[in-house]
Amino acid sequence: MTRVRENGETMTETSQVTARQVGVEAGRVLKVALLGGGTVGSQVARILLDDAEPLAARAGARLELSGIAVRNVDAPRDVELPRELYTTDAEGLVAGADLVIELMGGIEPARTHILAALRHGASVVTGNKALLAQDGATLFDEADAHDAELNFEAAVAGAIPIIRPIRESLSGDRITRVLGIVNGTTNFILDAMDTTGAQFADVLAEAQRLGYAEADPTADVEGLDAAAKAAILASLAFHTRVSLDDVRCEGITKVSAADIVAAQDAGMTIKLLAIAELVSADKAEQSGNEGVSVRVHPTLLPRTHPLAAVHGAYNAVFVEAENAGSLMFYGAGAGGAPTASAIMGDVVTTARRIVAGSPGRTGTATRVLPLVGPEGITTSYSVGLEVADQPGVLSRVASVFAQHGVSIETMRQRIHGTESATAADAGAASRAELRFVTHRATEAALAATVADIKNLDVVESVTSVLRVEGV
Amino acid sequence: MTRVRENGETMTETSQVTARQVGVEAGRVLKVALLGGGTVGSQVARILLDDAEPLAARAGARLELSGIAVRNVDAPRDVELPRELYTTDAEGLVAGADLVIELMGGIEPARTHILAALRHGASVVTGNKALLAQDGATLFDEADAHDAELNFEAAVAGAIPIIRPIRESLSGDRITRVLGIVNGTTNFILDAMDTTGAQFADVLAEAQRLGYAEADPTADVEGLDAAAKAAILASLAFHTRVSLDDVRCEGITKVSAADIVAAQDAGMTIKLLAIAELVSADKAEQSGNEGVSVRVHPTLLPRTHPLAAVHGAYNAVFVEAENAGSLMFYGAGAGGAPTASAIMGDVVTTARRIVAGSPGRTGTATRVLPLVGPEGITTSYSVGLEVADQPGVLSRVASVFAQHGVSIETMRQRIHGTESATAADAGAASRAELRFVTHRATEAALAATVADIKNLDVVESVTSVLRVEGV
């Protein structure tokens, strides 16, 4: 049975608000097809049914849920919805729809259904980050060719409005950098490591127990989920096309409790960041043009940076633009209801444009920017070493940095739990830990430095190499 | 002379990005009239001229700046622009425009020009919060009647995308509360008081010296600027109509250094918040319906609340929605370039819709919600008293709270700089300071409590009464 909420969210039409302002065209109905009946799909269906009145007032047309395509009509569901809505005939459902909500996930058959919808002029709302990151260009071209809209606010950072602000609010500005905490699982794990001092494996197990991490956590902890979102953000922010294959990606599995402690000592925290950066002409591969660098990796951030205050499974996206300056968007990055909120915002907005007679034209790629690889960008690095605690070690290590032109900004030493920045060349104990933070250097210069440092007989091991942002 | 930036922000059309994707309709030109040549207007004109190529690619049409209406064509200007653009004939400029950017500010003649533009079907982008808060309904009706768009992202919180996220991204959700730091001057002053311990008057003088406060700071420090923004946010968030007169407003002039210290002692900070709240049926004046409460006042916030971390002249808006949960939008709230960024985002987005053939229909009021006055809402309060430091005082004060049904959550006492929560009934010195934080109570109950407390012979004075949010 349909549960209609009785909380007073009803439309009151009085003489002060005319029918024109309310804007529901007489008898106008949009047929909405829902593909996927999982957690988010069920929430979306619930909202479409329960909030039909206010949604109609805001969209300017009744949004009629014509069906929910699922693999098994008889599977048990969390949310109680009218049984007759379920169908296995996704193709038929799409063929009769004005607006298709795709929540199946994965590449196929989602891709086929979206293309079919766009080809007959239906607009599409999706949260499918994998498909957009892999083959967004094909979908955008098809939408443009048929004057249909393709909206996907839910694909990045759940309920946080970030796609629309980048595509529309900042369309008159020049975005130079996007830094995002766009994966709740890894932020939960890193935040818990920061708070408790525990090792990655232990915190992951706890996150799995609490439902913040999946049984197979690979896509999250290896950074693949964040990489798909980075590709989408980079494409929109820089009006170009970036696909998942273009994103350099490193996960958090190698971040140790010692790294976290060292970060804390330096007034920093470690976050898994999706980074999309406009690289100016002189750094880009092709001279006379700009390039774009897109990457995901664990990153040291000063605790004073707004992103450092994003705790637990929350997401946030920090945007730097030429005129707007620094902006941050913060909120819940996942979950059925928050994701459904983002989907429904797209549904209402898309419906308004269908009613107005002209969906499409939200602006995607207007240029082709070259991808800039690691050779084209510079970053600060934090390098941790275990060394023999004997005279001359620091000077030998420092000379390797110097040989490769990598300048050292700070050095910290820890011997048997004490800390000193001067004792490295004087001590007599067995082992010490050194942590260097460098000035900006290329990845190639740093890699050569680290390789040579490893070969020093006084160096036991290189315990960590982490990039630093926001300094 | 027009300065054209040579920074490589040029459009590269290659075989990978087709003309259709770039989307500039052959020869399509939109005439853009700019009303106002001040700080923001000059920045907007500069962007329109310097970034013509990328703007055309994103908008789908060339945006031709047809003129800048000013009072005095010969006045000196910060930004060097072609002299022939300036005119005193605003009316003529508006008559020939496809898109009008209104940056004159104030009610008239801005209102007349905006209405004239909408009446001949031109869309309007404005940052005029005063006009929108006072007479937005008239403007929205005129826009709807002529299928024109009226966009105003710059009117609230400068460069921060907040209008569009509320109107579009959250259009499928039910917003329940908006808390905003929407005035940079007052946030700068309160933040400086928090950091330095100085009194309001001294910090205001310093803010004026640094250019963060105007010579006549009334509109900022009395909360009037924030109240206009509160009216706009409430109208959009709750799909109803709220004007400036509906906003209860209290400024920060009475916030003392002692209030700040007391807040710090309690783990809190004081912010001037614009608050717009959906009040559920049982609290609203009219039963069986919802109501809305809109107010601006200095507010105690726990230091752990995301808004507590908004420092200096920055702005932020915290939104609570039924499905999305808590969201925060953070950035620069004022300044020429950030405000110009918001204006230009609206310009490009509006131009796209004009090109697509159907501006309008962004959705404004769909219902009329009753305003809920102070009698209809409850808040926690912080109450500061100076009392005679003698036995029995605390119990006498506490009994007054109890008589009016106001429940006390915490009490702190300060005697000669020491602090104790138990010494009030035991001490023997001359004076003590008591700070109570209450559970939620109505304003009427609190006012009656405070009146009776003032009449107690053991009470020297009521030093402050502040509302508390976020607990």
XYZ file of C-alpha atoms in Angstrom, chain B:
471
model
C 41.037 50.352 -23.657
C 39.783 46.831 -23.212
C 42.369 44.655 -21.577
C 42.085 41.151 -22.956
C 43.705 38.606 -20.694
C 46.317 36.470 -22.428
C 46.313 33.575 -20.020
C 45.416 30.838 -22.424
C 41.752 30.590 -21.344
C 40.848 30.135 -24.992
C 38.475 27.768 -26.648
C 40.119 24.914 -28.501
C 37.793 23.345 -30.999
C 39.222 20.099 -32.249
C 37.669 17.113 -33.877
C 37.078 15.672 -30.411
C 34.735 18.478 -29.400
C 32.271 19.308 -32.122
C 30.618 22.646 -32.747
C 27.345 21.188 -31.498
C 28.924 20.258 -28.181
C 30.462 23.695 -27.868
C 26.923 24.834 -28.523
C 27.388 28.401 -29.763
C 24.500 28.831 -32.154
C 25.767 30.301 -35.385
C 25.809 34.060 -34.994
C 23.610 34.052 -31.902
C 24.249 37.186 -29.850
C 22.553 38.231 -26.624
C 22.576 41.917 -25.765
C 23.486 42.401 -22.128
C 22.668 45.683 -20.361
C 24.545 46.479 -17.168
C 22.924 48.867 -14.693
C 25.517 50.219 -12.250
C 29.240 50.802 -12.675
C 30.473 50.427 -9.101
C 32.845 47.842 -7.643
C 30.827 44.772 -8.638
C 29.585 46.288 -11.917
C 33.141 47.069 -13.036
C 34.245 43.513 -12.282
C 31.272 42.076 -14.171
C 32.032 44.278 -17.198
C 35.696 43.238 -17.077
C 34.766 39.546 -17.098
C 32.251 39.994 -19.936
C 34.921 41.683 -22.066
C 38.012 39.664 -21.101
C 36.433 36.214 -21.040
C 34.141 36.641 -24.054
C 35.345 33.426 -25.747
C 34.914 30.927 -22.917
C 31.671 32.615 -21.815
C 30.262 32.252 -25.353
C 31.220 28.572 -25.360
C 29.494 27.967 -22.031
C 26.410 30.127 -22.670
C 25.789 29.007 -26.254
C 25.720 32.605 -27.494
C 27.973 35.645 -27.520
C 27.222 37.925 -24.581
C 27.538 41.411 -25.982
C 27.827 44.130 -23.347
C 25.652 46.816 -24.932
C 26.274 49.446 -22.281
C 26.757 50.386 -18.637
C 24.183 52.742 -17.148
C 25.678 55.113 -14.574
C 24.710 58.417 -12.994
C 27.839 60.228 -14.145
C 29.627 59.087 -17.306
C 32.755 61.040 -16.374
C 33.218 59.753 -12.817
C 36.607 58.121 -12.165
C 36.487 54.266 -12.152
C 38.758 51.573 -10.708
C 38.633 49.341 -13.761
C 39.623 50.687 -17.164
C 36.801 49.995 -19.633
C 35.954 51.450 -23.063
C 34.530 54.925 -22.475
C 31.773 54.527 -25.079
C 30.107 51.798 -22.971
C 28.949 54.289 -20.331
C 25.556 55.953 -20.628
C 23.093 57.744 -18.376
C 20.149 56.380 -20.362
C 19.292 53.296 -18.315
C 15.785 53.187 -19.763
C 17.001 53.049 -23.350
C 19.635 50.452 -22.482
C 17.042 48.192 -20.814
C 14.644 48.539 -23.744
C 17.141 47.024 -26.168
C 18.440 44.222 -23.950
C 17.917 40.440 -23.923
C 19.400 40.197 -20.455
C 19.665 42.927 -17.827
C 22.186 42.877 -14.965
C 20.966 45.186 -12.197
C 23.705 46.302 -9.793
C 22.451 49.756 -8.807
C 21.185 48.604 -5.414
C 18.407 50.260 -3.436
C 14.703 50.260 -4.254
C 14.324 52.935 -6.962
C 15.096 53.305 -9.802
C 16.261 49.643 -9.716
C 12.713 48.350 -9.266
C 11.351 50.328 -12.222
C 14.135 49.158 -14.541
C 13.788 45.501 -13.508
C 10.022 45.562 -14.047
C 10.476 47.260 -17.450
C 12.958 44.566 -18.495
C 10.725 41.685 -17.377
C 7.691 43.248 -19.100
C 9.346 43.131 -22.484
C 10.494 39.559 -21.842
C 14.136 40.221 -20.976
C 15.553 38.095 -18.141
C 17.152 39.806 -15.174
C 20.129 38.994 -12.965
C 20.414 41.057 -9.795
C 22.240 41.144 -6.482
C 19.736 43.556 -4.939
C 18.839 41.965 -1.595
C 17.022 45.042 -0.284
C 14.634 45.127 -3.226
C 14.073 41.353 -3.218
C 13.399 41.320 0.525
C 11.011 44.253 0.335
C 9.150 43.571 -2.897
C 10.325 40.247 -4.314
C 6.756 39.016 -4.836
C 6.025 41.772 -7.372
C 9.200 40.951 -9.293
C 8.544 37.180 -9.290
C 4.983 37.698 -10.503
C 6.171 39.919 -13.344
C 8.857 37.388 -14.347
C 6.311 34.539 -14.330
C 3.795 36.584 -16.329
C 6.293 37.162 -19.139
C 8.193 33.849 -19.052
C 11.361 35.686 -18.112
C 13.947 34.597 -15.572
C 14.859 36.468 -12.427
C 18.067 35.210 -10.856
C 19.822 36.588 -7.782
C 22.578 34.285 -6.521
C 24.674 37.321 -5.510
C 21.972 38.668 -3.180
C 22.821 36.227 -0.383
C 26.303 35.229 0.773
C 28.241 36.660 -2.193
C 30.047 34.002 -4.188
C 28.639 31.065 -2.239
C 26.173 29.111 -4.374
C 23.182 28.970 -2.032
C 20.175 30.329 -3.952
C 20.512 27.781 -6.772
C 21.112 24.798 -4.449
C 18.002 25.723 -2.454
C 15.822 26.467 -5.515
C 17.007 23.517 -7.597
C 19.219 20.926 -5.892
C 16.947 20.679 -2.853
C 13.681 21.097 -4.773
C 12.815 17.424 -4.234
C 13.481 17.524 -0.498
C 11.807 19.208 2.484
C 14.035 21.845 4.061
C 13.284 22.232 7.761
C 15.826 24.835 8.878
C 18.364 27.287 7.507
C 21.016 28.839 9.764
C 23.232 31.401 8.073
C 26.238 33.553 8.844
C 25.341 35.950 6.041
C 26.968 39.205 7.119
C 30.750 39.364 6.921
C 31.130 42.577 8.948
C 29.412 41.228 12.040
C 31.187 37.879 11.771
C 34.516 39.708 11.544
C 33.648 41.744 14.661
C 32.379 38.801 16.732
C 35.337 36.659 15.655
C 37.784 39.411 16.636
C 36.032 39.844 20.001
C 36.330 36.081 20.495
C 40.035 36.080 19.646
C 41.175 39.278 21.375
C 38.730 39.665 24.265
C 38.143 43.303 23.232
C 34.832 45.146 23.581
C 32.416 45.665 20.672
C 33.116 49.403 20.232
C 36.896 48.909 20.002
C 36.636 46.057 17.510
C 34.116 48.006 15.417
C 36.544 50.943 15.203
C 39.318 48.567 14.101
C 37.002 46.930 11.537
C 36.181 50.379 10.144
C 39.878 51.211 9.918
C 40.535 47.947 8.006
C 37.593 48.489 5.659
C 35.532 45.561 7.020
C 32.862 47.932 8.370
C 31.351 51.032 6.817
C 31.569 54.540 8.304
C 27.868 54.136 9.151
C 27.750 50.493 10.257
C 24.060 50.488 11.235
C 22.751 48.160 8.502
C 25.361 45.558 9.409
C 25.632 45.730 13.207
C 21.881 46.111 13.770
C 21.280 42.973 11.698
C 19.241 44.654 8.937
C 21.445 43.371 6.107
C 21.215 39.837 7.525
C 17.435 40.229 7.934
C 16.977 40.979 4.215
C 18.950 37.833 3.377
C 16.951 35.825 5.944
C 13.718 36.878 4.220
C 15.058 35.735 0.830
C 16.368 32.399 2.175
C 13.112 31.679 4.027
C 10.984 32.419 0.941
C 12.997 29.996 -1.202
C 13.567 27.270 1.383
C 9.904 27.004 2.310
C 8.324 27.883 -1.069
C 6.418 30.740 0.524
C 6.714 34.511 0.713
C 8.523 36.282 3.498
C 9.394 39.951 3.365
C 11.800 42.048 5.412
C 8.979 43.232 7.698
C 8.321 39.615 8.696
C 11.818 39.149 10.126
C 12.430 39.699 13.831
C 15.798 41.318 14.069
C 18.340 42.000 16.815
C 21.903 43.197 16.149
C 25.199 42.639 17.915
C 25.710 46.043 19.563
C 24.815 44.709 23.008
C 27.154 41.710 22.867
C 29.818 42.326 25.512
C 33.301 40.982 26.094
C 31.857 39.305 29.206
C 29.291 37.467 27.043
C 32.105 36.178 24.853
C 34.114 34.969 27.868
C 31.054 33.277 29.317
C 30.412 31.585 25.965
C 34.023 30.367 25.849
C 33.708 28.995 29.392
C 30.721 26.986 28.212
C 32.514 25.660 25.090
C 30.528 27.980 22.834
C 30.978 30.941 20.525
C 28.634 33.816 19.620
C 27.569 34.292 15.979
C 24.992 36.559 14.394
C 22.677 34.013 12.756
C 19.913 34.435 10.220
C 17.481 31.665 11.175
C 14.583 30.420 9.064
C 12.671 27.525 10.527
C 9.699 25.425 9.559
C 7.569 25.165 12.687
C 5.393 22.084 12.928
C 1.632 22.265 13.174
C 1.264 22.066 16.934
C 3.549 25.050 17.470
C 2.114 27.174 14.660
C -0.623 29.746 15.173
C -3.030 27.923 12.913
C -3.587 24.339 13.796
C -3.495 21.745 11.056
C -0.803 23.616 9.172
C 2.853 24.477 9.236
C 4.317 27.848 9.940
C 7.608 29.599 9.447
C 9.743 31.557 11.900
C 12.342 33.979 10.514
C 14.719 35.891 12.780
C 18.174 37.363 13.126
C 19.934 37.557 16.479
C 23.259 36.925 18.215
C 23.304 33.229 19.033
C 25.409 30.959 21.201
C 26.669 27.958 19.212
C 28.708 24.998 20.487
C 32.283 25.196 19.200
C 31.786 21.789 17.601
C 29.053 23.110 15.274
C 30.345 23.554 11.689
C 29.230 27.223 11.718
C 31.423 27.920 14.766
C 34.504 27.371 12.574
C 33.552 30.189 10.181
C 36.067 32.921 10.920
C 36.768 36.496 9.857
C 34.525 37.984 7.197
C 33.620 34.569 5.711
C 30.001 33.532 5.290
C 28.369 30.131 5.538
C 24.877 28.738 5.312
C 23.867 25.565 7.135
C 20.794 23.806 5.755
C 18.837 20.979 7.377
C 16.579 18.940 5.100
C 14.457 15.884 5.740
C 16.299 13.559 3.356
C 19.607 15.317 2.688
C 20.381 15.784 6.377
C 22.778 18.612 7.257
C 24.568 20.529 4.507
C 26.906 23.504 4.744
C 27.962 26.006 2.079
C 31.017 28.125 2.873
C 32.929 30.926 1.155
C 33.526 34.634 0.678
C 30.347 36.580 1.392
C 31.266 39.887 -0.194
C 33.813 41.732 -2.304
C 33.843 42.796 -5.950
C 35.293 39.679 -7.571
C 33.379 37.052 -5.513
C 30.080 38.873 -6.029
C 30.874 39.241 -9.744
C 31.438 35.458 -9.878
C 27.910 34.864 -8.568
C 26.448 37.402 -11.011
C 28.290 35.818 -13.951
C 27.130 32.301 -12.989
C 23.570 33.577 -13.185
C 24.284 35.378 -16.464
C 25.692 32.268 -18.198
C 22.948 29.999 -16.874
C 20.208 32.459 -17.831
C 21.735 32.918 -21.282
C 21.729 29.126 -21.814
C 18.002 29.039 -21.131
C 17.291 32.014 -23.385
C 19.207 30.191 -26.148
C 17.233 27.011 -25.424
C 14.076 29.051 -25.888
C 12.498 28.871 -22.466
C 13.633 30.887 -19.530
C 11.383 31.121 -16.505
C 9.944 28.424 -14.259
C 12.593 28.223 -11.615
C 9.869 27.848 -9.035
C 9.131 30.322 -6.312
C 6.147 30.409 -3.966
C 3.772 27.456 -4.164
C 1.962 28.025 -0.879
C 1.300 30.507 1.877
C 2.697 29.565 5.250
C 1.659 31.504 8.343
C 4.371 33.409 10.151
C 5.019 32.121 13.613
C 5.847 34.798 16.175
C 7.932 34.365 19.323
C 4.968 32.801 21.132
C 5.075 29.881 18.712
C 8.706 28.840 18.996
C 10.940 27.644 21.786
C 14.669 28.171 22.186
C 17.329 27.537 24.760
C 18.568 30.711 26.445
C 21.718 31.789 28.183
C 20.968 34.260 31.009
C 23.703 36.177 32.819
C 23.099 37.817 36.238
C 25.115 39.878 38.686
C 23.990 38.893 42.164
C 24.876 39.551 45.772
C 27.218 36.765 46.812
C 25.308 35.533 49.860
C 23.641 32.321 50.985
C 20.308 31.449 49.420
C 20.680 33.492 46.223
C 20.846 30.577 43.851
C 17.785 28.915 45.311
C 15.775 32.168 45.075
C 16.748 32.713 41.445
C 16.123 29.067 40.575
C 12.655 29.208 42.101
C 11.737 32.098 39.762
C 12.734 29.969 36.738
C 10.646 27.127 38.159
C 7.577 29.362 38.717
C 7.509 30.145 35.002
C 8.105 26.569 33.907
C 11.573 27.328 32.524
C 13.865 24.408 33.202
C 17.578 25.030 33.878
C 20.075 22.883 31.985
C 23.360 24.231 33.425
C 24.507 26.922 35.867
C 27.952 28.417 36.248
C 29.104 30.803 38.926
C 32.075 33.152 38.899
C 33.259 34.807 42.145
C 36.280 37.121 41.943
C 37.454 35.263 38.886
C 37.115 31.775 40.354
C 34.415 29.469 39.141
C 32.249 27.011 40.945
C 28.920 25.387 40.389
C 28.277 24.758 44.070
C 29.468 27.806 46.020
C 26.489 30.068 45.390
C 24.745 29.144 48.586
C 27.896 29.120 50.695
C 29.998 32.161 49.756
C 30.362 35.360 51.804
C 31.981 37.879 49.388
C 30.199 40.876 47.885
C 29.189 39.868 44.327
C 28.978 36.926 41.985
C 28.112 36.352 38.372
C 25.667 33.585 37.498
C 25.171 32.171 33.990
C 22.230 29.886 33.331
C 21.531 27.906 30.195
C 17.889 26.851 30.025
C 16.156 23.999 28.276
C 13.846 25.062 25.443
C 11.301 27.666 26.539
C 9.025 30.191 24.869
C 10.157 33.785 24.664
C 7.137 34.834 26.721
C 8.035 32.462 29.562
C 11.628 33.645 29.474
C 10.656 37.337 29.425
C 8.400 36.833 32.443
C 11.191 34.954 34.229
C 13.715 37.715 33.553
C 11.279 40.431 34.690
C 10.707 38.679 38.021
C 14.418 37.955 38.496
C 15.171 41.666 38.044
C 12.815 42.417 40.939
C 14.668 40.164 43.385
C 16.559 42.300 45.910
C 19.611 39.993 45.698
C 19.955 40.566 41.924
C 22.085 43.566 40.926
C 21.394 43.280 37.188
C 20.590 40.962 34.299
C 23.766 41.317 32.239
C 22.708 39.376 29.157
C 20.030 37.222 27.595
C 21.189 35.261 24.524
C 19.577 32.493 22.516
C 21.370 29.168 22.025
C 21.216 26.986 18.873
C 22.841 23.759 17.777
C 22.661 21.980 21.125
